[in-house]
Structure formats: structure tokens, C-alpha cells
Amino acid sequence: MSKRHLWIVMALVFGTAPVQAETIQVTIDKLVFSPASVEAKVGDTIEWVNKDAFAHTATVKGSWEVMIPPKATASLTLKTAEAVDYFCRFHPNMKGQLTVTAP
Ligand SMILES: [Cu+2]
């Protein structure tokens, strides 16, 4: 088998391997993200479940922001391997950490 054909076979094998994307829930209750610290992989989705009667955000300065309406959920699919600290724009004491690694 030529080297070129070997690469094609490998691409087929790895290309069809199932990707185990997960949804990770972070609950917001009484102005606290729980768990505060989450480890995830690229492709996973973070789902924030807001149990409070007012809106929150998950905000990364200079990057993304997710608005989480009262008594509702909001989600974000992670696309970048990075470790970030996030906070709520309305309640800056609310803090969380997200460590995203390559799949
Ligand atoms: Cu908030």
C-alpha cells in the first residue's frame, strides 16, 4: 500500500469514530454557579440552568457571552481549547471557570 493510500485509510477509520460530545450542566441558584469549575472537551456543550427569578450571563471578557434568562436554560457549544474565567455581567461576584481541552 502506498503512503498516500495509507493516509486515506486512516482518515476513513478515524473519521467514522464516534465523537463522544457531552452536555455538561451548570446550575445557577441564588447567585452561584454550581459546579463553579468545569472541565470539558472541544465539542461539548455547557448548559446553564438558571433557577433564579432574574437573568444572569456567563461572560468571558473580550470573548463570548451567554445570556441566561430567569427560570430558563442557555447553552454554548465549546469550539476552542482554552481555560477561561467567566462571570455574570449583572453580578460580578458570580464567577466560574471553564477548562476546555482538545477532544
Ligand atoms: Cu447574575
Coordinates of C-alpha atoms and ligand atoms in Angstrom, one line a residue:
M1 CA 0.0 0.0 0.0
S2 CA 1.4 3.4 -0.9
K3 CA 1.9 6.0 1.8
R4 CA -0.9 8.1 0.2
H5 CA -3.4 5.3 0.4
L6 CA -2.5 4.6 4.0
W7 CA -3.4 8.2 4.9
I8 CA -6.7 7.8 3.2
V9 CA -7.5 4.6 5.1
M10 CA -6.5 6.2 8.4
A11 CA -8.7 9.2 7.6
L12 CA -11.6 6.9 7.0
V13 CA -11.1 4.9 10.2
F14 CA -10.7 8.0 12.4
G15 CA -13.3 10.0 10.6
T16 CA -16.0 7.5 11.4
A17 CA -15.1 7.0 15.0
P18 CA -17.9 8.3 17.2
V19 CA -17.2 11.6 18.9
Q20 CA -18.5 11.5 22.5
A21 CA -19.8 15.0 22.8
E22 CA -21.3 15.6 26.2
T23 CA -23.6 18.2 27.7
I24 CA -22.4 19.5 31.0
Q25 CA -24.9 21.2 33.2
V26 CA -24.0 24.2 35.4
T27 CA -26.8 25.2 37.8
I28 CA -27.3 28.8 38.9
D29 CA -29.1 29.1 42.2
K30 CA -29.1 32.1 44.4
L31 CA -26.3 33.8 42.5
V32 CA -23.9 30.9 42.5
F33 CA -22.6 28.8 39.5
S34 CA -22.5 25.2 40.5
P35 CA -20.2 23.5 39.9
A36 CA -18.0 26.6 39.8
S37 CA -15.3 24.8 38.0
V38 CA -15.9 22.6 34.9
E39 CA -13.6 20.6 32.7
A40 CA -14.8 19.9 29.2
K41 CA -13.6 19.0 25.7
V42 CA -14.0 20.8 22.4
G43 CA -17.4 19.8 21.0
D44 CA -19.0 19.5 24.4
T45 CA -21.9 21.8 25.3
I46 CA -22.3 23.7 28.5
E47 CA -25.9 24.1 29.6
W48 CA -26.6 26.7 32.3
V49 CA -29.8 26.1 34.2
N50 CA -30.9 29.3 35.9
K51 CA -33.1 28.7 38.9
D52 CA -33.2 32.3 39.9
A53 CA -36.0 34.7 39.1
F54 CA -33.7 37.1 37.3
A55 CA -31.4 37.0 34.4
H56 CA -27.7 36.1 34.5
T57 CA -24.9 35.9 32.0
A58 CA -21.8 33.8 31.5
T59 CA -19.3 36.3 30.2
V60 CA -15.7 35.9 29.2
K61 CA -14.1 39.3 29.0
G62 CA -13.1 40.0 25.4
S63 CA -14.7 36.8 24.1
W64 CA -18.1 35.2 24.4
E65 CA -21.2 36.0 26.4
V66 CA -24.2 33.8 27.0
M67 CA -27.4 35.4 28.3
I68 CA -29.4 33.1 30.7
P69 CA -33.0 34.3 31.2
P70 CA -34.8 33.8 34.5
K71 CA -36.0 30.3 35.1
A72 CA -34.6 29.1 31.8
T73 CA -31.6 27.4 30.3
A74 CA -29.0 28.6 27.8
S75 CA -26.2 26.6 26.2
L76 CA -22.9 27.1 24.4
T77 CA -21.0 24.5 22.4
L78 CA -17.3 24.8 23.0
K79 CA -15.2 25.3 20.0
T80 CA -11.8 26.3 21.3
A81 CA -9.4 24.6 23.7
E82 CA -8.8 27.2 26.3
A83 CA -9.1 27.8 30.0
V84 CA -11.2 30.8 30.8
D85 CA -12.7 32.5 33.8
Y86 CA -16.2 33.7 33.4
F87 CA -18.5 35.9 35.4
C88 CA -22.0 37.3 35.4
R89 CA -22.2 40.8 33.9
F90 CA -25.0 41.8 36.3
H91 CA -23.5 40.2 39.4
P92 CA -19.7 40.4 39.0
N93 CA -19.2 38.4 42.2
M94 CA -20.6 35.4 40.4
K95 CA -17.6 33.6 39.0
G96 CA -17.0 30.3 37.2
Q97 CA -14.1 28.5 35.5
L98 CA -14.1 26.5 32.3
T99 CA -11.2 24.4 31.2
V100 CA -11.6 23.2 27.7
T101 CA -9.2 20.6 26.2
A102 CA -8.8 19.2 22.8
P103 CA -11.1 16.2 22.2
Ligands
CU1 CU -26.1 37.2 37.6

